[in-house]
Short mmCIF file of C-alpha atoms and ligand atoms in Angstrom, two decimals:
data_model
loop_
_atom_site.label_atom_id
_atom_site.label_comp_id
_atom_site.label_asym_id
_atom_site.label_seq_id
_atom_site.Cartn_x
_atom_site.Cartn_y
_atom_site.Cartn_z
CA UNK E 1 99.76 34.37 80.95
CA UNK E 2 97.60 36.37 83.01
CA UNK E 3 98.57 39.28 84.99
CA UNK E 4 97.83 39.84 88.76
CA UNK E 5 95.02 42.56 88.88
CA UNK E 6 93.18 41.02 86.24
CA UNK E 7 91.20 39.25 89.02
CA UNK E 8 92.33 35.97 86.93
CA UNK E 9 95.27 35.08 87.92
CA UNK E 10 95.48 32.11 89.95
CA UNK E 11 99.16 30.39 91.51
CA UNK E 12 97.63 26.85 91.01
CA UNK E 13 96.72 27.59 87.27
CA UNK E 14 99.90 29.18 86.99
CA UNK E 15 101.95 25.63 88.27
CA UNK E 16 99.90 23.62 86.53
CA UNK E 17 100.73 25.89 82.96
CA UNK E 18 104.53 26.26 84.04
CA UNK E 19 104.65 22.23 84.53
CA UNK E 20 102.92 21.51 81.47
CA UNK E 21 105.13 23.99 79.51
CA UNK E 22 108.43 22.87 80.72
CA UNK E 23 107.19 18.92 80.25
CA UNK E 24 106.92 20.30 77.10
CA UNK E 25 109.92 22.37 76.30
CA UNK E 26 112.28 19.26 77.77
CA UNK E 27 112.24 16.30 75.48
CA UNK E 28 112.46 12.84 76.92
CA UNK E 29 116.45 12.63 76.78
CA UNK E 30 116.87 16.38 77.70
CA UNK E 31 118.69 17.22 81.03
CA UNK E 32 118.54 20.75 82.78
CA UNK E 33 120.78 22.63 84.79
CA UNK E 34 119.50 24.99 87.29
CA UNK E 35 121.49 27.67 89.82
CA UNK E 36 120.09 27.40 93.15
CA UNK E 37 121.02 30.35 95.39
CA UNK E 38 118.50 29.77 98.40
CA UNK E 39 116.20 32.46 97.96
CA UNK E 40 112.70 32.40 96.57
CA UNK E 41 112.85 32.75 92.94
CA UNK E 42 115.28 30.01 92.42
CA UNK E 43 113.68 27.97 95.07
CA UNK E 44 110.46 28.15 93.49
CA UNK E 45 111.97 27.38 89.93
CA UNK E 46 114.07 23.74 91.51
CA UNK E 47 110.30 22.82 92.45
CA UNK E 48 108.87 22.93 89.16
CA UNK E 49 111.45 21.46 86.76
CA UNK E 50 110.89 18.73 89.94
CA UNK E 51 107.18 18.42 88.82
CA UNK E 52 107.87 18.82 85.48
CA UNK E 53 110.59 16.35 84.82
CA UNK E 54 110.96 14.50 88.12
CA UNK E 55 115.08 13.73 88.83
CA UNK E 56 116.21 15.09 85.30
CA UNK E 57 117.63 17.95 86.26
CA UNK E 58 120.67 18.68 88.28
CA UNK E 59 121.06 21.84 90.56
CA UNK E 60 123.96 23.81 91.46
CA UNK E 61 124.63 25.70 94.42
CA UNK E 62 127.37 27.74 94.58
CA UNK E 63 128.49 29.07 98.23
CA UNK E 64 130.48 32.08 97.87
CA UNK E 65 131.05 33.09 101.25
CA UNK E 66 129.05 36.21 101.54
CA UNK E 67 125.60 34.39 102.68
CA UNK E 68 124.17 34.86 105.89
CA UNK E 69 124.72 32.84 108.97
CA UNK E 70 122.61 29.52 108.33
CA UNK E 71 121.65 29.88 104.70
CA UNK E 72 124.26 27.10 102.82
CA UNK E 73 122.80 24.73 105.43
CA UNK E 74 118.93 25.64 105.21
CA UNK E 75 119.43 24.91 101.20
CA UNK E 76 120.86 22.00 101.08
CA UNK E 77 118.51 20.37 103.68
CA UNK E 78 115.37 21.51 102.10
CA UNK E 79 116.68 20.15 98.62
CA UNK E 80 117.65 16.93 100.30
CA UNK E 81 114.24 16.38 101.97
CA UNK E 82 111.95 17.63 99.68
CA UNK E 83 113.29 17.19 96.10
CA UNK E 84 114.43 14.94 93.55
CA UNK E 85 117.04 16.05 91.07
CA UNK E 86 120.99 16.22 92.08
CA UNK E 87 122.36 18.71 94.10
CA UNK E 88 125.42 20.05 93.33
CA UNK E 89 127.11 22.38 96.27
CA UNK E 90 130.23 24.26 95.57
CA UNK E 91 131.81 25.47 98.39
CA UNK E 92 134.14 28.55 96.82
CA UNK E 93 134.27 30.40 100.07
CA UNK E 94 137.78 30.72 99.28
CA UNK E 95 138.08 31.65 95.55
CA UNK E 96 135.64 34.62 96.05
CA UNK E 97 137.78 35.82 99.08
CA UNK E 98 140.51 35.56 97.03
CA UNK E 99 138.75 37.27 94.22
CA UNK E 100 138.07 40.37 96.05
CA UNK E 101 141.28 40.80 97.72
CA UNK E 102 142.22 44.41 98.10
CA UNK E 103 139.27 45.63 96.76
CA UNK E 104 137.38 48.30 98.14
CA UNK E 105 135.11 49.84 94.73
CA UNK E 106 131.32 48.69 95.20
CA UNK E 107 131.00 48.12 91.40
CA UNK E 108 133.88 46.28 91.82
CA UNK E 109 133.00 43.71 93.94
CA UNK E 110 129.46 43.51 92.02
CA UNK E 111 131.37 42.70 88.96
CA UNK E 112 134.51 40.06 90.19
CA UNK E 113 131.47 38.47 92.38
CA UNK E 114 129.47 38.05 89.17
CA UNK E 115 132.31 37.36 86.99
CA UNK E 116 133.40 34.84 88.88
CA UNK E 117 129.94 33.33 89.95
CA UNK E 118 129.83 32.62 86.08
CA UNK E 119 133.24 31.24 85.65
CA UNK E 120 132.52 28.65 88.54
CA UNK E 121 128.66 27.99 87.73
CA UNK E 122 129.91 27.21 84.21
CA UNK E 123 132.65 24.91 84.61
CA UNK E 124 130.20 22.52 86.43
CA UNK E 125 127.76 23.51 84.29
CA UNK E 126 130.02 22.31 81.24
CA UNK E 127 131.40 19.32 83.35
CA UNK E 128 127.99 17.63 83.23
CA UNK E 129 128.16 17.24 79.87
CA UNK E 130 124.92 16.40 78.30
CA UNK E 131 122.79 19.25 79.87
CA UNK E 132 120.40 21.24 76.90
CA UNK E 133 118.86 23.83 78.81
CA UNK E 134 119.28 26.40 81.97
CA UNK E 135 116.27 26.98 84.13
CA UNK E 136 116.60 30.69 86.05
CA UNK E 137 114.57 32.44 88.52
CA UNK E 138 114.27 35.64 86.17
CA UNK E 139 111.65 37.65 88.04
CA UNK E 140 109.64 40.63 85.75
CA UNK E 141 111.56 43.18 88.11
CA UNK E 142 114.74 41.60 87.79
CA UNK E 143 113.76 42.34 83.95
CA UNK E 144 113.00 46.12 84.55
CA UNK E 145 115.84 47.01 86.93
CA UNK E 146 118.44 45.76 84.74
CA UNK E 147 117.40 47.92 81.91
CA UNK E 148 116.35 45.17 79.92
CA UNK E 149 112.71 46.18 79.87
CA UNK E 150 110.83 49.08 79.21
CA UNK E 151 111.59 52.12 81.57
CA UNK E 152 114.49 50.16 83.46
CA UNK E 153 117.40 51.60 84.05
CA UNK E 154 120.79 50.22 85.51
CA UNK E 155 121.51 52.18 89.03
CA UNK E 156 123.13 49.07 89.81
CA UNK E 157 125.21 46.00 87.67
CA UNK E 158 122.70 43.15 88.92
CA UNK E 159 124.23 39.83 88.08
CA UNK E 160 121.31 37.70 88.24
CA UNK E 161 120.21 38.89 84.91
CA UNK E 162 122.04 38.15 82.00
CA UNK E 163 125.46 36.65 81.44
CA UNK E 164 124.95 33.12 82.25
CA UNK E 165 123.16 31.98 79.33
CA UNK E 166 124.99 33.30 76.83
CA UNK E 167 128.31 31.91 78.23
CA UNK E 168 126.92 28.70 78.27
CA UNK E 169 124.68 28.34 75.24
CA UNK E 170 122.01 26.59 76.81
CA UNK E 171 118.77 26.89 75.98
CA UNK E 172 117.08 29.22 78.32
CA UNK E 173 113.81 28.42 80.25
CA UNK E 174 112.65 31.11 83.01
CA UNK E 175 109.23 30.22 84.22
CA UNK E 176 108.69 33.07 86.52
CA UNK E 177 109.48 35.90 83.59
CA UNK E 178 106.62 37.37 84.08
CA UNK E 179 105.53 37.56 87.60
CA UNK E 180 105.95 39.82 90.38
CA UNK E 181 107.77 39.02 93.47
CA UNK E 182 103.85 39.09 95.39
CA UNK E 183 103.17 36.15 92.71
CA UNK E 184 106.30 34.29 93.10
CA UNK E 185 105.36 34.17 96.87
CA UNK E 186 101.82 33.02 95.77
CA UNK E 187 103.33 29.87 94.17
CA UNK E 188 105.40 29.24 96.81
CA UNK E 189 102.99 29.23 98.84
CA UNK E 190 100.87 27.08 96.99
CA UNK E 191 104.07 24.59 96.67
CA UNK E 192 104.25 24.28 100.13
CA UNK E 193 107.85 25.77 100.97
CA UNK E 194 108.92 26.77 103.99
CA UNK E 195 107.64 30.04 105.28
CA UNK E 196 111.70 30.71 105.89
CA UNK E 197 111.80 30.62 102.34
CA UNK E 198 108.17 32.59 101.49
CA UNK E 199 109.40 35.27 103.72
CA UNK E 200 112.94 35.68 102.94
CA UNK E 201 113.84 38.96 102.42
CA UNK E 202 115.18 39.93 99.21
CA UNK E 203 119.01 39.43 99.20
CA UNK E 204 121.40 40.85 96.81
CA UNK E 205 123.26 38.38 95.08
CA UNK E 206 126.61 39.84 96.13
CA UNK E 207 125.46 39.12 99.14
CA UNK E 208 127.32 40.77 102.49
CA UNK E 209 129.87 41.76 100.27
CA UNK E 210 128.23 44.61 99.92
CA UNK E 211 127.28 45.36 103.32
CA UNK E 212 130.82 45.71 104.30
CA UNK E 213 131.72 49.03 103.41
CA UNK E 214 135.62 48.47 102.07
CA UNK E 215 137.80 45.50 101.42
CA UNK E 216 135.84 42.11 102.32
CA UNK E 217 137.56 39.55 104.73
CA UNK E 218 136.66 36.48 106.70
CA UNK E 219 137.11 38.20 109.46
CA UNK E 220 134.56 40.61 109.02
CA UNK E 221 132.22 38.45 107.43
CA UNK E 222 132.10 36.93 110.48
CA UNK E 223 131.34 39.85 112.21
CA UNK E 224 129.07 41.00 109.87
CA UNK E 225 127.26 37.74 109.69
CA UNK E 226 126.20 37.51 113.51
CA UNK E 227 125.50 41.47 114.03
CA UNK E 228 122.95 40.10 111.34
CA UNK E 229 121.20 36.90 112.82
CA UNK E 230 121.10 39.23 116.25
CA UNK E 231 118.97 41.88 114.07
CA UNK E 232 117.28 39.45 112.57
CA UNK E 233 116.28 37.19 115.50
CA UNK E 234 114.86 40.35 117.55
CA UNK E 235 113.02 41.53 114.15
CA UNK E 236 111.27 38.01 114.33
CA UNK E 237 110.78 37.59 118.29
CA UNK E 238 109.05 41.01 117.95
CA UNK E 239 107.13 39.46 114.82
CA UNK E 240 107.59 42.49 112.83
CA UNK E 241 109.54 41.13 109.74
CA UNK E 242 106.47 40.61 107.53
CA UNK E 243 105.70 44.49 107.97
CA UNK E 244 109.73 45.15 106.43
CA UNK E 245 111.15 45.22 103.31
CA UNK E 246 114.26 44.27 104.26
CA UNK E 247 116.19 44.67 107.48
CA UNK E 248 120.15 43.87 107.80
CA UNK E 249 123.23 45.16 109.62
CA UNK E 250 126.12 46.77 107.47
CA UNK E 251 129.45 46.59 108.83
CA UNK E 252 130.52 50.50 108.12
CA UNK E 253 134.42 50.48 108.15
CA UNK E 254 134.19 53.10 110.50
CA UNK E 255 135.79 52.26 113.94
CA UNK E 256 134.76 54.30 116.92
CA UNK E 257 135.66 54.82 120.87
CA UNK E 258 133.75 52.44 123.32
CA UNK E 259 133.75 51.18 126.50
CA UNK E 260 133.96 47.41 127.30
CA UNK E 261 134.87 45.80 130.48
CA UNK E 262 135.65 49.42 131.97
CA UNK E 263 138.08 49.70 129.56
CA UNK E 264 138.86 51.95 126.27
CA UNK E 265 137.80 49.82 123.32
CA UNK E 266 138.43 51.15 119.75
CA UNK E 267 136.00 48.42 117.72
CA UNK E 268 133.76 48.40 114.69
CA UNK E 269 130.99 50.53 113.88
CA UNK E 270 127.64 48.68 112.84
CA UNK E 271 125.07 50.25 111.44
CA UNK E 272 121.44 48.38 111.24
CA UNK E 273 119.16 49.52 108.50
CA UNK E 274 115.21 48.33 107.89
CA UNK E 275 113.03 49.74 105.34
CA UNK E 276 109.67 49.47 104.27
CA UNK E 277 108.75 49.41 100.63
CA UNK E 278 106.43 47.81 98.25
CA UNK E 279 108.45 47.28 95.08
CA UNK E 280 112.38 48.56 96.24
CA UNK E 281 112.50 51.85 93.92
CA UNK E 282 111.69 53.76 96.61
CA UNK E 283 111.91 53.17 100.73
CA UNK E 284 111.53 54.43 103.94
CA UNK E 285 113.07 53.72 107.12
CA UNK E 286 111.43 51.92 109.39
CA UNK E 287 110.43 53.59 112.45
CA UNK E 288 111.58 50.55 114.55
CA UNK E 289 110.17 50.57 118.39
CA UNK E 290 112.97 52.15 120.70
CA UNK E 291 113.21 49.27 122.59
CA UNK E 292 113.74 46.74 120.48
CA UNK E 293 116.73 48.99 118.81
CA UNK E 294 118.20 49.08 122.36
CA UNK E 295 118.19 45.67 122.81
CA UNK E 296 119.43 44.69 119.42
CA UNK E 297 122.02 47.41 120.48
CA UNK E 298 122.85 46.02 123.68
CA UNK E 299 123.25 42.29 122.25
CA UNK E 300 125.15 43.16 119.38
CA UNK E 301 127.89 45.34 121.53
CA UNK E 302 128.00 42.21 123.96
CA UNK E 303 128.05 39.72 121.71
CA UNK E 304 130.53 40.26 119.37
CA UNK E 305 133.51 41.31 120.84
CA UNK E 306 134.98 43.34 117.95
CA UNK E 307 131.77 46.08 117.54
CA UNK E 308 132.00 49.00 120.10
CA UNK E 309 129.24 50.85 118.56
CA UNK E 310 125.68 50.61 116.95
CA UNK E 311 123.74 52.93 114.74
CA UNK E 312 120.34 53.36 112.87
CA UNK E 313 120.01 54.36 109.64
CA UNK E 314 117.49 56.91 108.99
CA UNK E 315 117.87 57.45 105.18
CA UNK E 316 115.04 56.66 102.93
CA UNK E 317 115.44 56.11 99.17
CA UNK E 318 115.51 58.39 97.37
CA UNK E 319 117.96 59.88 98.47
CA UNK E 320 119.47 56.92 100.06
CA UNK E 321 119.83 53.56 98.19
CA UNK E 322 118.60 50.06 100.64
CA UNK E 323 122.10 49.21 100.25
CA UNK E 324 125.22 50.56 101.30
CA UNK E 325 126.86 50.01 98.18
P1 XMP B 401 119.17 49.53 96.16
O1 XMP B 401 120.33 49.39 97.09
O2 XMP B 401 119.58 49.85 94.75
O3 XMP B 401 118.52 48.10 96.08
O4 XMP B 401 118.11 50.48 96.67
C1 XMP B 401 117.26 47.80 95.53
C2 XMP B 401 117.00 46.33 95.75
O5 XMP B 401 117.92 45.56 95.00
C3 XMP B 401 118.72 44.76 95.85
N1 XMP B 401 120.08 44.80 95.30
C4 XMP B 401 120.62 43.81 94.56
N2 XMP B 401 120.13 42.63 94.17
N3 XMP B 401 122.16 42.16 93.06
C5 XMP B 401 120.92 41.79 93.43
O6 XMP B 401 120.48 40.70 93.08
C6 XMP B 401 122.73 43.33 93.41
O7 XMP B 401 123.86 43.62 93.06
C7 XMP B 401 121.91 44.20 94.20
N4 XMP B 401 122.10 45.44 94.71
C8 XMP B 401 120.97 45.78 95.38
C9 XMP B 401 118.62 45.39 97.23
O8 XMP B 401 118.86 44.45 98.26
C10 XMP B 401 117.20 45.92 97.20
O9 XMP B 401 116.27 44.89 97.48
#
């Protein structure tokens, strides 16, 4: 395949080779199973097993709770309007709060969130019955960063490399092996998805599990979850997402001294955090207008009736991680 800077590499050649090679790879009675998680990569993968071998394929989506506020819904309509395989969509909100009861270790909840992602994804998997092969949305950096290629090296357990397939012993197909994320977006571009979808941010696949700094609950997911779509929202009515990395609020565990109503109000501390990056091994923070901080502020403390406090994170990486945890 031909790498980007070659001058040669084209996303419509790239469909039409991907298409040709899955057609290829899937013989006529073959079924596959793909995981869909909402984001690009996998998004991008759904709509070429959907060229390649029209409704043979069945998708799973598995909802575990630590998505952000209107991402469960935004998959399943897009599948529903736009392609033809099955969906599958387990909701196992409860099973992965469950699973991460009590604990408070960030490795932790990377591992019992991947852990059990498998358990679940292959149970349905395996309940399908005649399925030969898994189609992921391996990405080249996914490759790198989890040590699996040359010069990677593990800072942290990633769970969207690895693991499924040899649990299941399907055959593996992972069209986008090779590509950057810059290509990825080409494609999807050039399949006609959503710009929602070509300009998601990148998005851990623990999800806000590990934005909340301590034991996860429902409770402050919730919190968590609209401190979010409030950052978000003002980072795209002041149409400066395109120019971020990645932008999200972290619910810090901290609990500070406020003032609501006139009154004393001991609430949650969130901290917003937007960097600017080209590839995620290193960042900077984002030198965010004032304004817009102080109304994101401002919205956020009157919104949400638990946060009494809202800071900016001014860490870059290295020495700071993008995440919290
Ligand atoms: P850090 O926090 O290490 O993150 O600077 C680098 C990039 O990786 C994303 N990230 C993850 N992605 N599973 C993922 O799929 C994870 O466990 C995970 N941890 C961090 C992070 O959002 C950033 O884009």
């Amino acid at each position: 395949m031909d790498k980007i800077g070659t001058g040669e590499w084209k996303p419509r050649k790239f469909i039409e080779e991907a298409v040709r090679q899955i057609g290829r790879t899937v013989g006529a009675g073959e079924k596959v199973v793909c995981a869909l998680s909402g984001g690009l990569d996998s998004t991008v993968v759904a709509f070429l097993l959907d060229l390649a071998i029209g409704e043979r394929y069945v998708a799973i989506f598995v909802d575990h709770g630590m998505l952000r506020q209107g991402e469960p819904e935004e998959v399943a309509s897009l599948f529903k309007k736009r392609l033809r395989g099955r969906l599958i969509h387990v909701d196992a909100r409860e099973r992965f709060l469950k699973a991460l009861r009590g604990v408070t270790e960030p490795e932790e909840k990377r591992r019992i969130i991947g852990a059990e992602f498998i358990k679940l994804f292959k149970e349905k998997a395996l309940s399908l019955g005649d399925i030969s092969y898994l189609a992921q949305g391996t990405i080249l950096s996914d490759v790198v960063e989890s040590g699996a290629g040359p010069g990677g090296a593990a800072i942290k357990a990633h769970h969207n490399v690895g693991g499924l397939p040899e649990e299941l012993g399907f055959k593996l197909i992972e069209p986008l092996r090779d590509l950057y994320k810059d290509q990825v977006r080409l494609v999807g571009k050039e399949l006609e998805l959503p710009e929602a979808i070509l300009q998601r941010q990148p998005f851990p696949g623990p999800g806000l599990a590990v934005r909340i700094i301590g034991e996860v609950t429902a409770g402050k997911l919730a919190i968590l979850r609209q401190a979010d779509a409030i950052f978000r929202e003002e980072i795209a009515a002041a149409g400066l997402g395109q120019r971020l990395w990645q932008y999200f609020a972290v619910l810090t565990g901290i609990r500070a001294v406020g003032i609501k109503e006139r009154r004393r109000h001991y609430g949650d501390v969130v901290a917003l955090r937007a960097v600017t990056s080209t590839d995620a091994m290193t960042a900077g923070w984002a030198r965010l207008p004032g304004d817009l901080l102080e109304k994101v502020s401002q919205r956020i403390t009157g919104e949400i009736p638990a946060v009494s406090r809202v800071v900016y994170d001014i860490t870059s990486k290295p020495p700071g991680t993008i995440e919290w945890e």
